[in-house]
Structures are given as C-alpha cells and as structure tokens.
Amino acid sequence: MNAYEFGKCGSSETNRYHTLKANLTGCYICLVITLVSCQYLQKQLTFLTIKVHQSKMIESLDIEENERRR
C-alpha cells in the first residue's frame, strides 16, 4: 500500500465519520425540536381544557343563579 492509497483510505474514513456525525447531529436537533413542540402543544391543550372547563363552570353557575331567581 503506498502513501496515496493510505491517504485515500484515511480520507474516506474521515468522510464517513463526518457524515455519521452530521446525521447524528441532525437526528439530535430533530429530536429536540420534536420534544419542544410536543411540550408546547401539551401546554396549549392543557390551557384549552382549563378554558373549556372554566366556561362550563360559569355556565352551570349562571344556570343555578337563574334557577334561584325564579
């Protein structure tokens, strides 16, 4: 094996390593984005659920109030 072939071999290994590293970094970034967006959606859903629950409570209180007035 001469120096040229060794250099080629080394560079392909390095390229493979960098490609793998880039892919893993991409996966990690994608995972982080997914987790953050999932948490955001979960907060939005919780907020909406609380709002709906509050509006139903207010409606039921209004109905009770109207019943008492009659």
N, CA, C and O atoms as a Tinker XYZ file with bonds, in Angstrom:
   280  protein
     1  N      0.854000   -1.177000    0.000000    73     2
     2  CA     0.000000    0.000000    0.000000    64     1     3
     3  C      0.893000    1.231000    0.000000    63     2     4     5
     4  O      1.744000    1.380000    0.877000    81     3
     5  N      0.709000    2.111000   -0.972000    73     3     6
     6  CA     1.533000    3.311000   -0.997000    64     5     7
     7  C      0.829000    4.450000   -0.229000    63     6     8     9
     8  O     -0.309000    4.312000    0.219000    81     7
     9  N      1.529000    5.543000   -0.098000    73     7    10
    10  CA     1.023000    6.671000    0.703000    64     9    11
    11  C     -0.265000    7.239000    0.107000    63    10    12    13
    12  O     -1.152000    7.681000    0.837000    81    11
    13  N     -0.360000    7.224000   -1.221000    73    11    14
    14  CA    -1.561000    7.778000   -1.872000    64    13    15
    15  C     -2.811000    6.975000   -1.480000    63    14    16    17
    16  O     -3.840000    7.540000   -1.110000    81    15
    17  N     -2.692000    5.632000   -1.574000    73    15    18
    18  CA    -3.824000    4.779000   -1.208000    64    17    19
    19  C     -4.164000    4.948000    0.269000    63    18    20    21
    20  O     -5.334000    5.000000    0.649000    81    19
    21  N     -3.131000    5.033000    1.089000    73    19    22
    22  CA    -3.368000    5.200000    2.524000    64    21    23
    23  C     -4.106000    6.518000    2.789000    63    22    24    25
    24  O     -5.024000    6.573000    3.607000    81    23
    25  N     -3.688000    7.578000    2.083000    73    23    26
    26  CA    -4.345000    8.880000    2.225000    64    25    27
    27  C     -5.801000    8.819000    1.796000    63    26    28    29
    28  O     -6.681000    9.384000    2.446000    81    27
    29  N     -6.042000    8.108000    0.667000    73    27    30
    30  CA    -7.415000    7.956000    0.179000    64    29    31
    31  C     -8.269000    7.230000    1.212000    63    30    32    33
    32  O     -9.390000    7.635000    1.520000    81    31
    33  N     -7.702000    6.144000    1.737000    73    31    34
    34  CA    -8.419000    5.332000    2.721000    64    33    35
    35  C     -8.745000    6.185000    3.953000    63    34    36    37
    36  O     -9.864000    6.178000    4.467000    81    35
    37  N     -7.734000    6.908000    4.398000    73    35    38
    38  CA    -7.933000    7.751000    5.578000    64    37    39
    39  C     -9.001000    8.806000    5.347000    63    38    40    41
    40  O     -9.831000    9.061000    6.220000    81    39
    41  N     -8.978000    9.419000    4.165000    73    39    42
    42  CA    -9.934000   10.482000    3.903000    64    41    43
    43  C    -11.353000    9.922000    3.798000    63    42    44    45
    44  O    -12.303000   10.581000    4.220000    81    43
    45  N    -11.511000    8.719000    3.244000    73    43    46
    46  CA   -12.854000    8.152000    3.152000    64    45    47
    47  C    -13.378000    7.798000    4.548000    63    46    48    49
    48  O    -14.563000    7.968000    4.836000    81    47
    49  N    -12.484000    7.306000    5.407000    73    47    50
    50  CA   -12.886000    7.016000    6.790000    64    49    51
    51  C    -13.311000    8.312000    7.489000    63    50    52    53
    52  O    -14.323000    8.353000    8.190000    81    51
    53  N    -12.523000    9.358000    7.284000    73    51    54
    54  CA   -12.828000   10.649000    7.892000    64    53    55
    55  C    -14.158000   11.170000    7.371000    63    54    56    57
    56  O    -14.979000   11.670000    8.141000    81    55
    57  N    -14.373000   11.053000    6.058000    73    55    58
    58  CA   -15.632000   11.494000    5.469000    64    57    59
    59  C    -16.810000   10.708000    6.032000    63    58    60    61
    60  O    -17.864000   11.267000    6.331000    81    59
    61  N    -16.608000    9.398000    6.169000    73    59    62
    62  CA   -17.674000    8.559000    6.723000    64    61    63
    63  C    -17.986000    9.009000    8.150000    63    62    64    65
    64  O    -19.149000    9.110000    8.540000    81    63
    65  N    -16.928000    9.279000    8.922000    73    63    66
    66  CA   -17.119000    9.726000   10.311000    64    65    67
    67  C    -17.866000   11.058000   10.352000    63    66    68    69
    68  O    -18.787000   11.236000   11.149000    81    67
    69  N    -17.463000   11.993000    9.489000    73    67    70
    70  CA   -18.121000   13.306000    9.477000    64    69    71
    71  C    -19.571000   13.194000    9.027000    63    70    72    73
    72  O    -20.446000   13.887000    9.546000    81    71
    73  N    -19.822000   12.308000    8.048000    73    71    74
    74  CA   -21.197000   12.094000    7.583000    64    73    75
    75  C    -22.048000   11.538000    8.717000    63    74    76    77
    76  O    -23.167000   11.995000    8.947000    81    75
    77  N    -21.507000   10.545000    9.423000    73    75    78
    78  CA   -22.221000    9.945000   10.547000    64    77    79
    79  C    -22.490000   10.990000   11.624000    63    78    80    81
    80  O    -23.587000   11.076000   12.176000    81    79
    81  N    -21.455000   11.782000   11.905000    73    79    82
    82  CA   -21.587000   12.822000   12.929000    64    81    83
    83  C    -22.665000   13.829000   12.525000    63    82    84    85
    84  O    -23.476000   14.236000   13.357000    81    83
    85  N    -22.677000   14.230000   11.256000    73    83    86
    86  CA   -23.680000   15.176000   10.760000    64    85    87
    87  C    -25.074000   14.568000   10.867000    63    86    88    89
    88  O    -26.020000   15.245000   11.270000    81    87
    89  N    -25.202000   13.292000   10.507000    73    87    90
    90  CA   -26.508000   12.629000   10.604000    64    89    91
    91  C    -26.989000   12.562000   12.046000    63    90    92    93
    92  O    -28.160000   12.815000   12.328000    81    91
    93  N    -26.078000   12.217000   12.964000    73    91    94
    94  CA   -26.455000   12.139000   14.373000    64    93    95
    95  C    -26.836000   13.514000   14.914000    63    94    96    97
    96  O    -27.787000   13.645000   15.685000    81    95
    97  N    -26.091000   14.532000   14.506000    73    95    98
    98  CA   -26.409000   15.896000   14.926000    64    97    99
    99  C    -27.785000   16.286000   14.411000    63    98   100   101
   100  O    -28.587000   16.876000   15.136000    81    99
   101  N    -28.053000   15.950000   13.145000    73    99   102
   102  CA   -29.374000   16.216000   12.561000    64   101   103
   103  C    -30.477000   15.507000   13.332000    63   102   104   105
   104  O    -31.523000   16.098000   13.601000    81   103
   105  N    -30.256000   14.262000   13.684000    73   103   106
   106  CA   -31.241000   13.493000   14.458000    64   105   107
   107  C    -31.475000   14.151000   15.800000    63   106   108   109
   108  O    -32.617000   14.283000   16.240000    81   107
   109  N    -30.391000   14.569000   16.461000    73   107   110
   110  CA   -30.487000   15.180000   17.779000    64   109   111
   111  C    -31.284000   16.482000   17.716000    63   110   112   113
   112  O    -32.158000   16.730000   18.547000    81   111
   113  N    -30.966000   17.317000   16.708000    73   111   114
   114  CA   -31.674000   18.586000   16.542000    64   113   115
   115  C    -33.159000   18.315000   16.285000    63   114   116   117
   116  O    -34.030000   18.976000   16.852000    81   115
   117  N    -33.432000   17.332000   15.423000    73   115   118
   118  CA   -34.817000   16.970000   15.095000    64   117   119
   119  C    -35.547000   16.505000   16.356000    63   118   120   121
   120  O    -36.700000   16.874000   16.582000    81   119
   121  N    -34.880000   15.704000   17.166000    73   119   122
   122  CA   -35.464000   15.190000   18.403000    64   121   123
   123  C    -35.789000   16.330000   19.358000    63   122   124   125
   124  O    -36.868000   16.365000   19.949000    81   123
   125  N    -34.855000   17.259000   19.507000    73   123   126
   126  CA   -35.062000   18.398000   20.396000    64   125   127
   127  C    -36.260000   19.217000   19.922000    63   126   128   129
   128  O    -37.114000   19.598000   20.722000    81   127
   129  N    -36.318000   19.488000   18.608000    73   127   130
   130  CA   -37.442000   20.265000   18.052000    64   129   131
   131  C    -38.757000   19.539000   18.318000    63   130   132   133
   132  O    -39.749000   20.160000   18.701000    81   131
   133  N    -38.763000   18.227000   18.115000    73   131   134
   134  CA   -39.982000   17.434000   18.343000    64   133   135
   135  C    -40.409000   17.519000   19.795000    63   134   136   137
   136  O    -41.585000   17.738000   20.085000    81   135
   137  N    -39.459000   17.347000   20.719000    73   135   138
   138  CA   -39.788000   17.399000   22.142000    64   137   139
   139  C    -40.334000   18.766000   22.534000    63   138   140   141
   140  O    -41.327000   18.860000   23.255000    81   139
   141  N    -39.682000   19.824000   22.057000    73   139   142
   142  CA   -40.115000   21.181000   22.393000    64   141   143
   143  C    -41.520000   21.439000   21.849000    63   142   144   145
   144  O    -42.372000   21.983000   22.551000    81   143
   145  N    -41.757000   21.048000   20.597000    73   143   146
   146  CA   -43.074000   21.290000   20.016000    64   145   147
   147  C    -44.137000   20.442000   20.708000    63   146   148   149
   148  O    -45.271000   20.893000   20.865000    81   147
   149  N    -43.795000   19.225000   21.124000    73   147   150
   150  CA   -44.749000   18.391000   21.859000    64   149   151
   151  C    -45.108000   19.035000   23.187000    63   150   152   153
   152  O    -46.279000   19.062000   23.566000    81   151
   153  N    -44.107000   19.557000   23.902000    73   151   154
   154  CA   -44.378000   20.222000   25.172000    64   153   155
   155  C    -45.241000   21.462000   24.952000    63   154   156   157
   156  O    -46.146000   21.737000   25.739000    81   155
   157  N    -44.964000   22.203000   23.892000    73   155   158
   158  CA   -45.741000   23.395000   23.576000    64   157   159
   159  C    -47.201000   23.016000   23.300000    63   158   160   161
   160  O    -48.123000   23.651000   23.812000    81   159
   161  N    -47.396000   21.973000   22.482000    73   159   162
   162  CA   -48.758000   21.522000   22.174000    64   161   163
   163  C    -49.470000   21.044000   23.433000    63   162   164   165
   164  O    -50.660000   21.304000   23.617000    81   163
   165  N    -48.740000   20.345000   24.298000    73   163   166
   166  CA   -49.332000   19.854000   25.535000    64   165   167
   167  C    -49.796000   21.024000   26.406000    63   166   168   169
   168  O    -50.878000   20.977000   26.990000    81   167
   169  N    -48.967000   22.077000   26.489000    73   167   170
   170  CA   -49.348000   23.261000   27.257000    64   169   171
   171  C    -50.582000   23.917000   26.658000    63   170   172   173
   172  O    -51.489000   24.321000   27.386000    81   171
   173  N    -50.621000   24.027000   25.315000    73   171   174
   174  CA   -51.776000   24.629000   24.647000    64   173   175
   175  C    -53.037000   23.816000   24.923000    63   174   176   177
   176  O    -54.093000   24.384000   25.199000    81   175
   177  N    -52.932000   22.481000   24.851000    73   175   178
   178  CA   -54.087000   21.622000   25.112000    64   177   179
   179  C    -54.554000   21.775000   26.555000    63   178   180   181
   180  O    -55.756000   21.858000   26.808000    81   179
   181  N    -53.625000   21.813000   27.497000    73   179   182
   182  CA   -53.974000   21.985000   28.897000    64   181   183
   183  C    -54.690000   23.316000   29.098000    63   182   184   185
   184  O    -55.699000   23.391000   29.799000    81   183
   185  N    -54.158000   24.361000   28.477000    73   183   186
   186  CA   -54.751000   25.688000   28.566000    64   185   187
   187  C    -56.176000   25.670000   28.017000    63   186   188   189
   188  O    -57.092000   26.200000   28.644000    81   187
   189  N    -56.360000   25.058000   26.843000    73   187   190
   190  CA   -57.696000   24.977000   26.240000    64   189   191
   191  C    -58.651000   24.181000   27.123000    63   190   192   193
   192  O    -59.809000   24.563000   27.295000    81   191
   193  N    -58.165000   23.078000   27.682000    73   191   194
   194  CA   -59.004000   22.247000   28.549000    64   193   195
   195  C    -59.460000   23.050000   29.759000    63   194   196   197
   196  O    -60.627000   22.988000   30.147000    81   195
   197  N    -58.539000   23.807000   30.356000    73   195   198
   198  CA   -58.879000   24.635000   31.517000    64   197   199
   199  C    -59.912000   25.691000   31.123000    63   198   200   201
   200  O    -60.877000   25.924000   31.851000    81   199
   201  N    -59.706000   26.333000   29.962000    73   199   202
   202  CA   -60.641000   27.363000   29.490000    64   201   203
   203  C    -62.040000   26.775000   29.313000    63   202   204   205
   204  O    -63.023000   27.358000   29.768000    81   203
   205  N    -62.127000   25.614000   28.648000    73   203   206
   206  CA   -63.422000   24.973000   28.409000    64   205   207
   207  C    -64.066000   24.620000   29.745000    63   206   208   209
   208  O    -65.260000   24.845000   29.944000    81   207
   209  N    -63.279000   24.073000   30.647000    73   207   210
   210  CA   -63.782000   23.690000   31.967000    64   209   211
   211  C    -64.314000   24.920000   32.707000    63   210   212   213
   212  O    -65.387000   24.876000   33.309000    81   211
   213  N    -63.551000   26.020000   32.654000    73   211   214
   214  CA   -63.987000   27.257000   33.318000    64   213   215
   215  C    -65.285000   27.761000   32.722000    63   214   216   217
   216  O    -66.190000   28.157000   33.456000    81   215
   217  N    -65.391000   27.753000   31.395000    73   215   218
   218  CA   -66.608000   28.265000   30.759000    64   217   219
   219  C    -67.811000   27.390000   31.121000    63   218   220   221
   220  O    -68.918000   27.902000   31.288000    81   219
   221  N    -67.601000   26.067000   31.244000    73   219   222
   222  CA   -68.706000   25.186000   31.646000    64   221   223
   223  C    -69.104000   25.456000   33.089000    63   222   224   225
   224  O    -70.289000   25.444000   33.423000    81   223
   225  N    -68.112000   25.699000   33.949000    73   223   226
   226  CA   -68.400000   26.018000   35.354000    64   225   227
   227  C    -69.215000   27.306000   35.426000    63   226   228   229
   228  O    -70.192000   27.389000   36.169000    81   227
   229  N    -68.806000   28.311000   34.649000    73   227   230
   230  CA   -69.504000   29.596000   34.652000    64   229   231
   231  C    -70.930000   29.404000   34.149000    63   230   232   233
   232  O    -71.867000   29.968000   34.715000    81   231
   233  N    -71.103000   28.615000   33.092000    73   231   234
   234  CA   -72.442000   28.336000   32.563000    64   233   235
   235  C    -73.305000   27.665000   33.617000    63   234   236   237
   236  O    -74.459000   28.049000   33.811000    81   235
   237  N    -72.758000   26.671000   34.297000    73   235   238
   238  CA   -73.546000   25.956000   35.300000    64   237   239
   239  C    -73.884000   26.885000   36.463000    63   238   240   241
   240  O    -74.978000   26.794000   37.022000    81   239
   241  N    -72.960000   27.780000   36.840000    73   239   242
   242  CA   -73.250000   28.751000   37.899000    64   241   243
   243  C    -74.357000   29.706000   37.462000    63   242   244   245
   244  O    -75.241000   30.049000   38.247000    81   243
   245  N    -74.297000   30.133000   36.190000    73   243   246
   246  CA   -75.336000   31.019000   35.662000    64   245   247
   247  C    -76.691000   30.332000   35.686000    63   246   248   249
   248  O    -77.697000   30.949000   36.036000    81   247
   249  N    -76.720000   29.065000   35.318000    73   247   250
   250  CA   -77.982000   28.306000   35.312000    64   249   251
   251  C    -78.520000   28.209000   36.736000    63   250   252   253
   252  O    -79.711000   28.414000   36.972000    81   251
   253  N    -77.631000   27.894000   37.690000    73   251   254
   254  CA   -78.060000   27.807000   39.095000    64   253   255
   255  C    -78.587000   29.154000   39.579000    63   254   256   257
   256  O    -79.601000   29.216000   40.275000    81   255
   257  N    -77.907000   30.211000   39.215000    73   255   258
   258  CA   -78.310000   31.563000   39.607000    64   257   259
   259  C    -79.696000   31.879000   39.048000    63   258   260   261
   260  O    -80.543000   32.429000   39.752000    81   259
   261  N    -79.923000   31.533000   37.790000    73   259   262
   262  CA   -81.226000   31.761000   37.156000    64   261   263
   263  C    -82.310000   30.925000   37.825000    63   262   264   265
   264  O    -83.436000   31.391000   37.997000    81   263
   265  N    -81.976000   29.694000   38.201000    73   263   266
   266  CA   -82.954000   28.829000   38.885000    64   265   267
   267  C    -83.345000   29.457000   40.231000    63   266   268   269
   268  O    -84.519000   29.468000   40.602000    81   267
   269  N    -82.358000   29.971000   40.946000    73   267   270
   270  CA   -82.620000   30.580000   42.258000    64   269   271
   271  C    -83.482000   31.832000   42.132000    63   270   272   273
   272  O    -84.328000   32.104000   42.984000    81   271
   273  N    -83.259000   32.586000   41.067000    73   271   274
   274  CA   -84.012000   33.834000   40.887000    64   273   275
   275  C    -85.488000   33.578000   40.629000    63   274   276   277
   276  O    -86.333000   34.406000   40.966000    81   275
   277  N    -85.800000   32.431000   40.033000    73   275   278
   278  CA   -87.202000   32.134000   39.701000    64   277   279
   279  C    -87.935000   31.780000   40.913000    63   278   280
   280  O    -89.131000   31.496000   40.850000    81   279
